[in-house]
Amino acid sequence: NKSVVHTRSSMQLFKRFGLHADGAVHTAVYSVSMHPSGEHFATSGADAKIRIWSTASFQRIPSKGQEASESSLITILGKHTRVVTCVQWSANGFFLASGSDDTLIFLWSSTTTEDALTKNDNTLQWNRKSTLRGHTMDVVDLSWSMDSRFIASCSIDNKVIIWRIGDASSLTSKVLPPFRVLSGHKSWVKGVAWDPEGMYLASISDDKRVIIWRALDDWSIEAEIVEPFTDVTDQTFFLRLSWSADGSILGLPNAKKAQQHIASLVTRGAWNSNHADLFGHRHVIT
């Protein structure tokens, strides 16, 4: 068996370029999502645009100071009318979902064949497949179920909405209504994350609570996590929580302990018992 030790000196800036830039004007990038194939990734930002990029040029280590060329850009999607806050690929790679301050969620696809979706082809045509209407204010975060049949969204309307997408080949509706509306939070909901095992959905809000919902069961509340946020006074634009790959640990942003900003890790099932606290950042962790 071989062991590989990574030191700080081995890290380097691999690629740097203006993701959302029009000439000399750069706008904020709010979300990045890698396609499951690794062939391309999507970004969204304050310019109300979604950009899909090829990763082919990243296979070559650039020379010092070299930046990515515009040839890395596959396409620009511009149907939203306000800031695009989040983009997320479905686990099967068929759909790209985007959420915006315009209250809408769009589902995008390039084709119905899987091999074309994984091709690194700049000639693919990306189309808006469906519109998800249900939120009344800005959409802040999105999360797909691992089987790609459902997507969860959250908004500053204090709601979490579950949308049933079904099989990619059977999605024909241009407008999808909500499948379930979850109204347990008392303030803006700024993050959602679907459990990799499909049993739970976690949501986090400015009400200083994380709610664990029983996904695809009766959608009742399994647990509420409050302790890591007792001393929190700062608010952030996003609160993006995340599960470990096996679903055993849930990472919580914008927590606080001993007057320090931390990320709190909680153990699945023992929701209010901390697995670990991550110190080191000087400001709010989002």
mmCIF file of N, CA, C and O in Angstrom, residues 208-261:
data_model
loop_
_atom_site.group_PDB
_atom_site.id
_atom_site.type_symbol
_atom_site.label_atom_id
_atom_site.label_comp_id
_atom_site.label_asym_id
_atom_site.label_seq_id
_atom_site.Cartn_x
_atom_site.Cartn_y
_atom_site.Cartn_z
ATOM 1 N N LYS A 208 -32.555 30.737 12.821
ATOM 2 C CA LYS A 208 -31.535 30.058 13.630
ATOM 3 C C LYS A 208 -31.903 28.604 13.913
ATOM 4 O O LYS A 208 -31.639 28.083 15.002
ATOM 5 N N ARG A 209 -32.461 27.966 12.924
ATOM 6 C CA ARG A 209 -32.816 26.558 13.057
ATOM 7 C C ARG A 209 -32.478 25.807 11.791
ATOM 8 O O ARG A 209 -32.594 26.339 10.680
ATOM 9 N N VAL A 210 -32.077 24.563 11.974
ATOM 10 C CA VAL A 210 -32.038 23.594 10.886
ATOM 11 C C VAL A 210 -33.165 22.608 11.140
ATOM 12 O O VAL A 210 -33.316 22.088 12.261
ATOM 13 N N ILE A 211 -33.981 22.372 10.135
ATOM 14 C CA ILE A 211 -35.060 21.389 10.246
ATOM 15 C C ILE A 211 -34.696 20.167 9.414
ATOM 16 O O ILE A 211 -34.290 20.292 8.247
ATOM 17 N N ILE A 212 -34.818 18.997 10.009
ATOM 18 C CA ILE A 212 -34.641 17.734 9.304
ATOM 19 C C ILE A 212 -36.027 17.187 9.003
ATOM 20 O O ILE A 212 -36.798 16.863 9.914
ATOM 21 N N TRP A 213 -36.371 17.109 7.709
ATOM 22 C CA TRP A 213 -37.684 16.646 7.272
ATOM 23 C C TRP A 213 -37.612 15.170 6.862
ATOM 24 O O TRP A 213 -36.608 14.732 6.306
ATOM 25 N N ARG A 214 -38.680 14.438 7.126
ATOM 26 C CA ARG A 214 -38.763 13.037 6.704
ATOM 27 C C ARG A 214 -39.153 12.996 5.234
ATOM 28 O O ARG A 214 -40.329 13.048 4.867
ATOM 29 N N ALA A 215 -38.149 12.907 4.382
ATOM 30 C CA ALA A 215 -38.354 13.018 2.942
ATOM 31 C C ALA A 215 -39.130 11.821 2.392
ATOM 32 O O ALA A 215 -38.862 10.672 2.734
ATOM 33 N N LEU A 216 -40.086 12.111 1.528
ATOM 34 C CA LEU A 216 -40.864 11.112 0.796
ATOM 35 C C LEU A 216 -41.648 10.183 1.712
ATOM 36 O O LEU A 216 -42.161 9.152 1.277
ATOM 37 N N ASP A 217 -41.746 10.537 3.006
ATOM 38 C CA ASP A 217 -42.597 9.799 3.933
ATOM 39 C C ASP A 217 -43.841 10.658 4.141
ATOM 40 O O ASP A 217 -44.621 10.833 3.209
ATOM 41 N N ASP A 218 -44.017 11.208 5.316
ATOM 42 C CA ASP A 218 -45.139 12.123 5.539
ATOM 43 C C ASP A 218 -44.685 13.574 5.566
ATOM 44 O O ASP A 218 -45.466 14.467 5.824
ATOM 45 N N TRP A 219 -43.373 13.804 5.323
ATOM 46 C CA TRP A 219 -42.769 15.136 5.311
ATOM 47 C C TRP A 219 -42.936 15.850 6.647
ATOM 48 O O TRP A 219 -42.958 17.074 6.703
ATOM 49 N N SER A 220 -43.071 15.081 7.722
ATOM 50 C CA SER A 220 -43.098 15.669 9.055
ATOM 51 C C SER A 220 -41.677 15.982 9.509
ATOM 52 O O SER A 220 -40.702 15.613 8.849
ATOM 53 N N ILE A 221 -41.554 16.659 10.640
ATOM 54 C CA ILE A 221 -40.250 17.072 11.139
ATOM 55 C C ILE A 221 -39.634 15.952 11.969
ATOM 56 O O ILE A 221 -40.216 15.508 12.961
ATOM 57 N N GLU A 222 -38.452 15.489 11.560
ATOM 58 C CA GLU A 222 -37.709 14.480 12.294
ATOM 59 C C GLU A 222 -36.976 15.108 13.475
ATOM 60 O O GLU A 222 -36.934 14.540 14.568
ATOM 61 N N ALA A 223 -36.392 16.287 13.248
ATOM 62 C CA ALA A 223 -35.616 16.943 14.311
ATOM 63 C C ALA A 223 -35.420 18.411 13.962
ATOM 64 O O ALA A 223 -35.542 18.815 12.797
ATOM 65 N N GLU A 224 -35.125 19.206 14.986
ATOM 66 C CA GLU A 224 -34.731 20.596 14.817
ATOM 67 C C GLU A 224 -33.389 20.796 15.512
ATOM 68 O O GLU A 224 -33.196 20.347 16.644
ATOM 69 N N ILE A 225 -32.464 21.456 14.834
ATOM 70 C CA ILE A 225 -31.131 21.713 15.386
ATOM 71 C C ILE A 225 -31.015 23.209 15.659
ATOM 72 O O ILE A 225 -31.153 24.027 14.740
ATOM 73 N N VAL A 226 -30.768 23.563 16.923
ATOM 74 C CA VAL A 226 -30.728 24.982 17.288
ATOM 75 C C VAL A 226 -29.449 25.378 18.033
ATOM 76 O O VAL A 226 -29.018 26.531 17.968
ATOM 77 N N GLU A 227 -28.858 24.422 18.742
ATOM 78 C CA GLU A 227 -27.751 24.755 19.650
ATOM 79 C C GLU A 227 -26.576 25.472 18.984
ATOM 80 O O GLU A 227 -26.037 26.437 19.544
ATOM 81 N N PRO A 228 -26.136 25.073 17.764
ATOM 82 C CA PRO A 228 -24.969 25.751 17.171
ATOM 83 C C PRO A 228 -25.215 27.208 16.814
ATOM 84 O O PRO A 228 -24.270 27.942 16.526
ATOM 85 N N PHE A 229 -26.480 27.651 16.833
ATOM 86 C CA PHE A 229 -26.815 28.995 16.348
ATOM 87 C C PHE A 229 -27.276 29.932 17.461
ATOM 88 O O PHE A 229 -27.700 31.055 17.193
ATOM 89 N N THR A 230 -27.173 29.485 18.706
ATOM 90 C CA THR A 230 -27.678 30.272 19.835
ATOM 91 C C THR A 230 -27.062 31.663 19.892
ATOM 92 O O THR A 230 -27.754 32.664 20.146
ATOM 93 N N ASP A 231 -25.761 31.753 19.642
ATOM 94 C CA ASP A 231 -25.048 33.029 19.770
ATOM 95 C C ASP A 231 -24.861 33.763 18.446
ATOM 96 O O ASP A 231 -24.146 34.765 18.387
ATOM 97 N N VAL A 232 -25.493 33.282 17.390
ATOM 98 C CA VAL A 232 -25.311 33.884 16.071
ATOM 99 C C VAL A 232 -26.094 35.190 15.968
ATOM 100 O O VAL A 232 -27.290 35.246 16.282
ATOM 101 N N THR A 233 -25.416 36.249 15.542
ATOM 102 C CA THR A 233 -26.067 37.539 15.321
ATOM 103 C C THR A 233 -25.929 38.006 13.882
ATOM 104 O O THR A 233 -26.640 38.905 13.441
ATOM 105 N N ASP A 234 -24.994 37.409 13.122
ATOM 106 C CA ASP A 234 -24.736 37.841 11.756
ATOM 107 C C ASP A 234 -25.671 37.120 10.779
ATOM 108 O O ASP A 234 -26.014 35.950 10.962
ATOM 109 N N GLN A 235 -26.048 37.828 9.732
ATOM 110 C CA GLN A 235 -26.834 37.233 8.660
ATOM 111 C C GLN A 235 -26.009 37.207 7.381
ATOM 112 O O GLN A 235 -25.154 38.070 7.159
ATOM 113 N N THR A 236 -26.271 36.223 6.542
ATOM 114 C CA THR A 236 -25.556 36.089 5.284
ATOM 115 C C THR A 236 -26.555 35.931 4.145
ATOM 116 O O THR A 236 -27.729 35.603 4.363
ATOM 117 N N PHE A 237 -26.057 36.143 2.933
ATOM 118 C CA PHE A 237 -26.926 36.024 1.762
ATOM 119 C C PHE A 237 -27.335 34.577 1.533
ATOM 120 O O PHE A 237 -28.460 34.282 1.147
ATOM 121 N N PHE A 238 -26.389 33.651 1.749
ATOM 122 C CA PHE A 238 -26.649 32.224 1.593
ATOM 123 C C PHE A 238 -26.300 31.487 2.877
ATOM 124 O O PHE A 238 -25.451 31.929 3.648
ATOM 125 N N LEU A 239 -26.937 30.335 3.078
ATOM 126 C CA LEU A 239 -26.587 29.398 4.140
ATOM 127 C C LEU A 239 -26.621 28.009 3.516
ATOM 128 O O LEU A 239 -27.655 27.341 3.519
ATOM 129 N N ARG A 240 -25.496 27.574 2.975
ATOM 130 C CA ARG A 240 -25.496 26.333 2.197
ATOM 131 C C ARG A 240 -24.918 25.180 3.014
ATOM 132 O O ARG A 240 -23.716 25.049 3.159
ATOM 133 N N LEU A 241 -25.818 24.379 3.548
ATOM 134 C CA LEU A 241 -25.414 23.221 4.326
ATOM 135 C C LEU A 241 -25.131 22.047 3.396
ATOM 136 O O LEU A 241 -25.540 22.041 2.241
ATOM 137 N N SER A 242 -24.425 21.024 3.919
ATOM 138 C CA SER A 242 -23.976 19.949 3.040
ATOM 139 C C SER A 242 -23.830 18.647 3.811
ATOM 140 O O SER A 242 -23.337 18.635 4.940
ATOM 141 N N TRP A 243 -24.250 17.534 3.178
ATOM 142 C CA TRP A 243 -24.074 16.200 3.741
ATOM 143 C C TRP A 243 -22.740 15.604 3.288
ATOM 144 O O TRP A 243 -22.261 15.903 2.201
ATOM 145 N N SER A 244 -22.193 14.742 4.111
ATOM 146 C CA SER A 244 -21.064 13.931 3.656
ATOM 147 C C SER A 244 -21.572 12.948 2.611
ATOM 148 O O SER A 244 -22.778 12.705 2.494
ATOM 149 N N ALA A 245 -20.657 12.379 1.835
ATOM 150 C CA ALA A 245 -21.049 11.519 0.720
ATOM 151 C C ALA A 245 -21.875 10.317 1.158
ATOM 152 O O ALA A 245 -22.745 9.850 0.421
ATOM 153 N N ASP A 246 -21.612 9.798 2.362
ATOM 154 C CA ASP A 246 -22.361 8.636 2.847
ATOM 155 C C ASP A 246 -23.567 9.024 3.699
ATOM 156 O O ASP A 246 -24.288 8.159 4.209
ATOM 157 N N GLY A 247 -23.801 10.323 3.875
ATOM 158 C CA GLY A 247 -24.957 10.782 4.623
ATOM 159 C C GLY A 247 -24.834 10.683 6.132
ATOM 160 O O GLY A 247 -25.804 10.947 6.849
ATOM 161 N N SER A 248 -23.655 10.348 6.642
ATOM 162 C CA SER A 248 -23.502 10.155 8.081
ATOM 163 C C SER A 248 -23.285 11.466 8.839
ATOM 164 O O SER A 248 -23.540 11.535 10.046
ATOM 165 N N ILE A 249 -22.807 12.504 8.140
ATOM 166 C CA ILE A 249 -22.497 13.788 8.769
ATOM 167 C C ILE A 249 -23.185 14.907 7.994
ATOM 168 O O ILE A 249 -23.220 14.894 6.759
ATOM 169 N N LEU A 250 -23.731 15.876 8.722
ATOM 170 C CA LEU A 250 -24.322 17.065 8.110
ATOM 171 C C LEU A 250 -23.522 18.281 8.548
ATOM 172 O O LEU A 250 -23.345 18.526 9.750
ATOM 173 N N GLY A 251 -23.012 19.039 7.570
ATOM 174 C CA GLY A 251 -22.239 20.246 7.845
ATOM 175 C C GLY A 251 -23.122 21.474 7.857
ATOM 176 O O GLY A 251 -23.881 21.702 6.909
ATOM 177 N N LEU A 252 -23.012 22.284 8.913
ATOM 178 C CA LEU A 252 -23.872 23.451 9.101
ATOM 179 C C LEU A 252 -23.051 24.739 9.066
ATOM 180 O O LEU A 252 -22.090 24.875 9.830
ATOM 181 N N PRO A 253 -23.411 25.694 8.229
ATOM 182 C CA PRO A 253 -22.686 26.972 8.170
ATOM 183 C C PRO A 253 -23.205 27.966 9.208
ATOM 184 O O PRO A 253 -24.221 27.741 9.863
ATOM 185 N N ASN A 254 -22.498 29.082 9.316
ATOM 186 C CA ASN A 254 -22.889 30.215 10.150
ATOM 187 C C ASN A 254 -23.228 29.810 11.586
ATOM 188 O O ASN A 254 -24.182 30.297 12.173
ATOM 189 N N ALA A 255 -22.438 28.886 12.136
ATOM 190 C CA ALA A 255 -22.565 28.551 13.555
ATOM 191 C C ALA A 255 -21.549 29.371 14.352
ATOM 192 O O ALA A 255 -20.667 30.016 13.790
ATOM 193 N N LYS A 256 -21.683 29.321 15.660
ATOM 194 C CA LYS A 256 -20.791 30.124 16.490
ATOM 195 C C LYS A 256 -20.540 29.410 17.817
ATOM 196 O O LYS A 256 -21.443 28.789 18.394
ATOM 197 N N LYS A 257 -19.282 29.480 18.273
ATOM 198 C CA LYS A 257 -18.912 28.868 19.555
ATOM 199 C C LYS A 257 -17.761 29.655 20.156
ATOM 200 O O LYS A 257 -16.808 29.986 19.444
ATOM 201 N N ALA A 258 -17.860 29.963 21.428
ATOM 202 C CA ALA A 258 -16.829 30.739 22.116
ATOM 203 C C ALA A 258 -16.508 32.027 21.367
ATOM 204 O O ALA A 258 -15.351 32.418 21.219
ATOM 205 N N GLN A 259 -17.551 32.666 20.849
ATOM 206 C CA GLN A 259 -17.432 33.926 20.126
ATOM 207 C C GLN A 259 -16.635 33.817 18.835
ATOM 208 O O GLN A 259 -16.148 34.819 18.310
ATOM 209 N N GLN A 260 -16.501 32.604 18.302
ATOM 210 C CA GLN A 260 -15.800 32.404 17.047
ATOM 211 C C GLN A 260 -16.743 31.805 16.009
ATOM 212 O O GLN A 260 -17.597 30.977 16.330
ATOM 213 N N HIS A 261 -16.550 32.220 14.756
ATOM 214 C CA HIS A 261 -17.340 31.672 13.662
ATOM 215 C C HIS A 261 -16.852 30.265 13.332
ATOM 216 O O HIS A 261 -15.650 30.039 13.148
#
